[in-house]
Short mmCIF file of C-alpha atoms and ligand atoms in Angstrom, two decimals:
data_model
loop_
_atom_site.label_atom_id
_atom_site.label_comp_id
_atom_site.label_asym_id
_atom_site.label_seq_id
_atom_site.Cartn_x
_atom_site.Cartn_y
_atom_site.Cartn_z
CA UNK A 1 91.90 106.93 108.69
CA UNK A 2 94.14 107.64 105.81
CA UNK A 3 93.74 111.45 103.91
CA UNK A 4 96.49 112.19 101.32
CA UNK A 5 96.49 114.80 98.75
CA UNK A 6 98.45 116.04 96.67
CA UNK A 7 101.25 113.57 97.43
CA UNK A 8 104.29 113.47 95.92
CA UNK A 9 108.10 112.47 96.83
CA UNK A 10 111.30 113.55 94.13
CA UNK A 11 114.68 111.63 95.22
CA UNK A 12 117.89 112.86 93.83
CA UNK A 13 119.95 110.44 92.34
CA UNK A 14 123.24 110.93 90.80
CA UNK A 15 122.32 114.60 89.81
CA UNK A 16 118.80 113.12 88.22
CA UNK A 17 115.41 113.44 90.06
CA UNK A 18 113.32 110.46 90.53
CA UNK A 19 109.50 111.48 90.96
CA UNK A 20 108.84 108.27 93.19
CA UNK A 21 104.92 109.49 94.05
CA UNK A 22 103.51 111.96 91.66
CA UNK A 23 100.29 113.50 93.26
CA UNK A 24 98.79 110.91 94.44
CA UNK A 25 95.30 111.65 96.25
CA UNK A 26 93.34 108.90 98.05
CA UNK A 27 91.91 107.93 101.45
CA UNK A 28 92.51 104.79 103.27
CA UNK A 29 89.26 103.67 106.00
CA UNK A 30 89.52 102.42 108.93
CA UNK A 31 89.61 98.53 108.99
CA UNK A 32 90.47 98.43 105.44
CA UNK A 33 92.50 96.23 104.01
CA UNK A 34 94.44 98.00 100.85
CA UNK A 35 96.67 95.76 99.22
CA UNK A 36 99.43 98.27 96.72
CA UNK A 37 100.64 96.41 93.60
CA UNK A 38 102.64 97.92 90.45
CA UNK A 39 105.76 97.19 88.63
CA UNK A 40 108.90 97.39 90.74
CA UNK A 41 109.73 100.64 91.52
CA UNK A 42 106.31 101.85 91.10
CA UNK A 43 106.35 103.77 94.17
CA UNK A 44 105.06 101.05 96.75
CA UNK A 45 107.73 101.14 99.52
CA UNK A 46 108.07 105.05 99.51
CA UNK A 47 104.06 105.48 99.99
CA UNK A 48 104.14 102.78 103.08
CA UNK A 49 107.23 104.52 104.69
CA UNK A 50 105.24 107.85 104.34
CA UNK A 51 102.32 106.48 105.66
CA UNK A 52 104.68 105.33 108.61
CA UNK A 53 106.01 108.62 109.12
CA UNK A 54 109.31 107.51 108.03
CA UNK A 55 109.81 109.97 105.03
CA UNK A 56 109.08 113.51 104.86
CA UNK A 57 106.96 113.75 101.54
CA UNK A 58 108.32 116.16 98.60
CA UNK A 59 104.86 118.44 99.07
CA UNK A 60 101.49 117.22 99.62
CA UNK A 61 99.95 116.26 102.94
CA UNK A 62 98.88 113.22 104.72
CA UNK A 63 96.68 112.73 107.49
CA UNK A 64 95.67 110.31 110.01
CA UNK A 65 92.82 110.92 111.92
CA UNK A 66 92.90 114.13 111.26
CA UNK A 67 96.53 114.86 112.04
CA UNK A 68 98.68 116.17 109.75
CA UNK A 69 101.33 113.47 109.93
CA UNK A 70 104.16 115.94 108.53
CA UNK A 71 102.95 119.34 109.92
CA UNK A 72 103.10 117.97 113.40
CA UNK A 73 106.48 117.68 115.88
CA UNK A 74 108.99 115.31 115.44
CA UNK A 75 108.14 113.95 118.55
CA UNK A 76 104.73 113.38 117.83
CA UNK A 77 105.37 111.41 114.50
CA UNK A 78 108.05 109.05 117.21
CA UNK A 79 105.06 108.40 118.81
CA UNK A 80 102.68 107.26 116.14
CA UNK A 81 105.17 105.64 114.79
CA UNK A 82 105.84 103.77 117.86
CA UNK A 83 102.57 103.50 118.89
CA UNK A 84 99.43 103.57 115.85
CA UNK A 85 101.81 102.34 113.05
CA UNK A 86 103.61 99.12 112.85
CA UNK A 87 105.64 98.01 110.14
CA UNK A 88 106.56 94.54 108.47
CA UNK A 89 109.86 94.80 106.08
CA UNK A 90 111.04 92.58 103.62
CA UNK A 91 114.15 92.52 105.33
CA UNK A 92 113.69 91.70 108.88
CA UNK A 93 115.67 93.75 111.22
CA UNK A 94 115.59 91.60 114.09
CA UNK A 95 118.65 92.25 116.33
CA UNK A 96 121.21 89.16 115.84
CA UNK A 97 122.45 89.25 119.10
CA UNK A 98 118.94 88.95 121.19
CA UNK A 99 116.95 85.69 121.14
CA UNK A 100 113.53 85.87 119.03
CA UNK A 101 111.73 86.04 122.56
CA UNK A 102 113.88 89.15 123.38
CA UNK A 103 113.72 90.84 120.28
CA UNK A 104 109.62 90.42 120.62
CA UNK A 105 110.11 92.03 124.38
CA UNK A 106 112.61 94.16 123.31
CA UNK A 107 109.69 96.16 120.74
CA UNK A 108 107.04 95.92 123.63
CA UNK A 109 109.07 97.77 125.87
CA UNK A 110 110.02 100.59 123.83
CA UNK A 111 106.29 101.26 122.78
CA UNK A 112 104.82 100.90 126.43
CA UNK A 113 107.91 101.52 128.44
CA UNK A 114 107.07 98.21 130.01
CA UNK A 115 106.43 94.85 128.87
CA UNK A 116 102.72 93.16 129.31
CA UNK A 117 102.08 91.82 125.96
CA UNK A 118 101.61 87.95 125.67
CA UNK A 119 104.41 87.00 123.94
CA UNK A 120 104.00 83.01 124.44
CA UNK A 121 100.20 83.14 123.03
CA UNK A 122 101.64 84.99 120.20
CA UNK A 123 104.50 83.00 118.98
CA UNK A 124 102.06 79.97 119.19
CA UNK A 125 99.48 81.53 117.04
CA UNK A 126 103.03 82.39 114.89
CA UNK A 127 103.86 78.86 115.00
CA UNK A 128 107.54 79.44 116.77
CA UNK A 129 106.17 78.84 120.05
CA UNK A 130 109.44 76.40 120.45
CA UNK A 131 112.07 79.12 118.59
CA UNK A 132 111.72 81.62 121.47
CA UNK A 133 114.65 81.12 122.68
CA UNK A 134 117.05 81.31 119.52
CA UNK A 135 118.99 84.08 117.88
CA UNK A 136 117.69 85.13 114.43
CA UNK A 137 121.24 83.39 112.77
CA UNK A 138 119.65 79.78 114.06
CA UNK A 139 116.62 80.40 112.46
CA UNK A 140 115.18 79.87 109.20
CA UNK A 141 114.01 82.54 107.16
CA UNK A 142 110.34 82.16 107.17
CA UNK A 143 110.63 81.67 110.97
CA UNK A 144 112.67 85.17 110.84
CA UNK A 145 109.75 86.83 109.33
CA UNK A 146 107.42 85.39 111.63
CA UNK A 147 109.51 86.93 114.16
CA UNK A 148 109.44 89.86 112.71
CA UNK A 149 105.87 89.81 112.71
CA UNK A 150 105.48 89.43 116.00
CA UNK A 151 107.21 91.83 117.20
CA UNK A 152 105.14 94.38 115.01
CA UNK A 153 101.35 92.39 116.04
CA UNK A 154 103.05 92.40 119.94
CA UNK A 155 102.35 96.16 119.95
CA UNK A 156 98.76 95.74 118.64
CA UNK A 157 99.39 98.91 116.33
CA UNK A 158 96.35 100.20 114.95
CA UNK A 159 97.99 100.00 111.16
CA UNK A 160 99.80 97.69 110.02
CA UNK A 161 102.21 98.73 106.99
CA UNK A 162 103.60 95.36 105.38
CA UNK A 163 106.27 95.69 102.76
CA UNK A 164 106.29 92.68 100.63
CA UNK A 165 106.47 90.29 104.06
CA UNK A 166 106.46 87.02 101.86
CA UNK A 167 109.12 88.04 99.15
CA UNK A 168 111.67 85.97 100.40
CA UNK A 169 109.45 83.25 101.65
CA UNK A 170 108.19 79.47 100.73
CA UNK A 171 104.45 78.76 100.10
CA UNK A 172 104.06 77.40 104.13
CA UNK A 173 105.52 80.32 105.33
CA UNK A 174 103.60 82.75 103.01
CA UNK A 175 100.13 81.13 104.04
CA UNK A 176 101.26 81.52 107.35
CA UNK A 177 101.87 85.20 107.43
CA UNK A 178 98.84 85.41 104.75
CA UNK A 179 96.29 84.55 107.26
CA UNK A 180 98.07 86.16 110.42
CA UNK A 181 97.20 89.33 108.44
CA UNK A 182 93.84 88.25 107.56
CA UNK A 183 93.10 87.55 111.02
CA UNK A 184 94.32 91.01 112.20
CA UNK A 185 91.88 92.63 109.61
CA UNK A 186 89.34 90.54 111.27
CA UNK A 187 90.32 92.23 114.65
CA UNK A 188 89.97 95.12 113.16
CA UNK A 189 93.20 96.60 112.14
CA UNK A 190 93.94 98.84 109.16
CA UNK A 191 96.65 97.03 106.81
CA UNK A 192 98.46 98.58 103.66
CA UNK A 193 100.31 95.67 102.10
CA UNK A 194 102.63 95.74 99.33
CA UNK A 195 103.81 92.51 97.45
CA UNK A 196 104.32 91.68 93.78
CA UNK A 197 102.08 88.39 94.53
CA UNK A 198 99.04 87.96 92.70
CA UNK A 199 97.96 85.20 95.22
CA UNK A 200 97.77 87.96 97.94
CA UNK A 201 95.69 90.52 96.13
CA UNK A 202 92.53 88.94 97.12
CA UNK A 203 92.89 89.48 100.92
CA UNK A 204 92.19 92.87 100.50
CA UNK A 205 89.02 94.99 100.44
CA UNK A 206 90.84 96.80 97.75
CA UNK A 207 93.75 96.94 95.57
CA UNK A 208 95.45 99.93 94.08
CA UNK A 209 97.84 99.56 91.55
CA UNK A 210 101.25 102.34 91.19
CA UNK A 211 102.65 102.71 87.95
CA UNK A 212 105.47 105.08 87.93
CA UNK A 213 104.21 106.98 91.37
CA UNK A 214 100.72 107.56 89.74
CA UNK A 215 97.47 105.72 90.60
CA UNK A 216 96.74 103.26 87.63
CA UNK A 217 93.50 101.66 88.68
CA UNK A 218 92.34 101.38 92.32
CA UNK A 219 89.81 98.41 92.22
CA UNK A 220 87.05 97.19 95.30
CA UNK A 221 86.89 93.67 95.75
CA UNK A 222 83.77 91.88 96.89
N1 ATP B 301 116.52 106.64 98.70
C1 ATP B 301 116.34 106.76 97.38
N2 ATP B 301 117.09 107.59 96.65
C2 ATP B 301 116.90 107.75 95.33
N3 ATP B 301 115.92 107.13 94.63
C3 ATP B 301 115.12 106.28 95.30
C4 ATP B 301 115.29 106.05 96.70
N4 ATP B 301 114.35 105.17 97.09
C5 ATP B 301 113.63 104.85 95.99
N5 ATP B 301 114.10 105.52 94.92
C6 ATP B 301 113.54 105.46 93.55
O1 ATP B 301 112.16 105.80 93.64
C7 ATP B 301 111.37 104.97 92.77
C8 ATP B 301 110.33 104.24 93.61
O2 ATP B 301 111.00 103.32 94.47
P1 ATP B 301 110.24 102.36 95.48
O3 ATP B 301 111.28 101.67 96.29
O4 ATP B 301 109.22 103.14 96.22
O5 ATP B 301 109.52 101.35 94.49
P2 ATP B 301 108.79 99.97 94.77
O6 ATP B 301 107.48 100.02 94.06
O7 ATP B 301 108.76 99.70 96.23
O8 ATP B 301 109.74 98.91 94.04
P3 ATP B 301 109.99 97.36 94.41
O9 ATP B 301 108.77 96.62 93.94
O10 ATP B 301 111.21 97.01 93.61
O11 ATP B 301 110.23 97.26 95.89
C9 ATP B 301 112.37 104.07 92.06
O12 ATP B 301 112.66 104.66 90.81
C10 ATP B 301 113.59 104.08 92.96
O13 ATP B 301 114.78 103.89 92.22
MG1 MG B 302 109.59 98.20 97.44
#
């Protein structure tokens, strides 16, 4: 699914450069289920948002089945983006001013131009079957997230990119989005999930741990 070599992304901050990924070279299969670990700022969120093709990499290249995410048109990297990748942030970006049913409708129409998803079967496997129709500021914060996640699953990306989804969340609501994810990699989706959780390691097929935007041990699990 995944091909990356040579991968590496330098910020500039305050006149110093930060090498956030330092040549990293690894592939990601399809219907695998990599869960990235590491020390904060490790280099976790900057790898998912290039595997999004959300950030132009320093040098390197990355491809997706077969496509050279970063050699290809701006317009094609909107549209994998829109359509093959889906993304789960810590912070939820839900629009305040749209109900959680409308913000779920709101992401189906801009990836299919029209809505057909089933949003109702959705927020009941999601358990907010009966917070549809409230704004994100009358929800709690584990029902946010599981808003958040529905509006990614709605589009039934291929990938899913998760960026530490339970980091602001209680046990309930952590098991809850836990085993959503578990159940898409059932279905056969590819998932890269970030999270400083140990708990949450073993629902991958694999863990890779960063350590200052270098691979320190990339481990199988049975
Ligand atoms: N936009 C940016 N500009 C400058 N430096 C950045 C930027 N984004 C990240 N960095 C730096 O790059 C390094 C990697 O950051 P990144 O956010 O990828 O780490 P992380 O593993 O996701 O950390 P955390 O676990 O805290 O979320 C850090 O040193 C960080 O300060
Ligand atoms: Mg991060």
């Amino acid at each position: 699914m995944y091909d990356l070599q040579h991968l590496s992304k330098l910020y500039r901050k305050s006149g110093e450069t930060v090498r956030a990924l330092d040549d990293l070279d690894f592939k990601i299969a399809p219907c695998e289920f990599l869960v990235l670990h590491g020390a904060s700022g490790s280099g976790k969120t900057t790898l998912l948002l290039i595997l999004g093709g959300m950030l132009t990499p320093s040098c390197g290249t990355v491809r997706c089945n077969g496509v050279d995410l970063y050699a290809s048109s701006r317009a094609d990297r909107n549209r994998f983006r829109r359509t093959a990748a889906g993304f789960i942030f810590q912070q939820f970006h839900l629009m305040p001013y749209l109900t959680a049913y409308d913000n779920i409708r709101v992401a189906l129409a801009l990836r299919s131009g029209h809505a057909h998803g089933d949003i109702h079967a959705l927020a009941e496997r999601l358990g907010i079957a009966d917070r549809l129709a409230h704004r994100p500021g009358e929800l709690s914060v584990g029902e946010q997230q599981r808003v958040a996640m529905a509006r990614t699953l709605i589009c039934e990306p291929d990938i899913i990119l998760a960026d530490e989804p339970t980091g602001n969340l209680d046990a309930a609501n952590r098991n809850i989005i836990a085993e959503c994810l578990a159940e898409e990699h059932r279905r056969g989706r590819t998932i890269v999930l970030a999270t400083h959780e140990e708990r949450l390691l073993e629902l991958g097929t694999r863990t890779l741990e960063l350590d200052q935007g270098r691979i320190k041990e990339s481990l199988p699990r049975p």
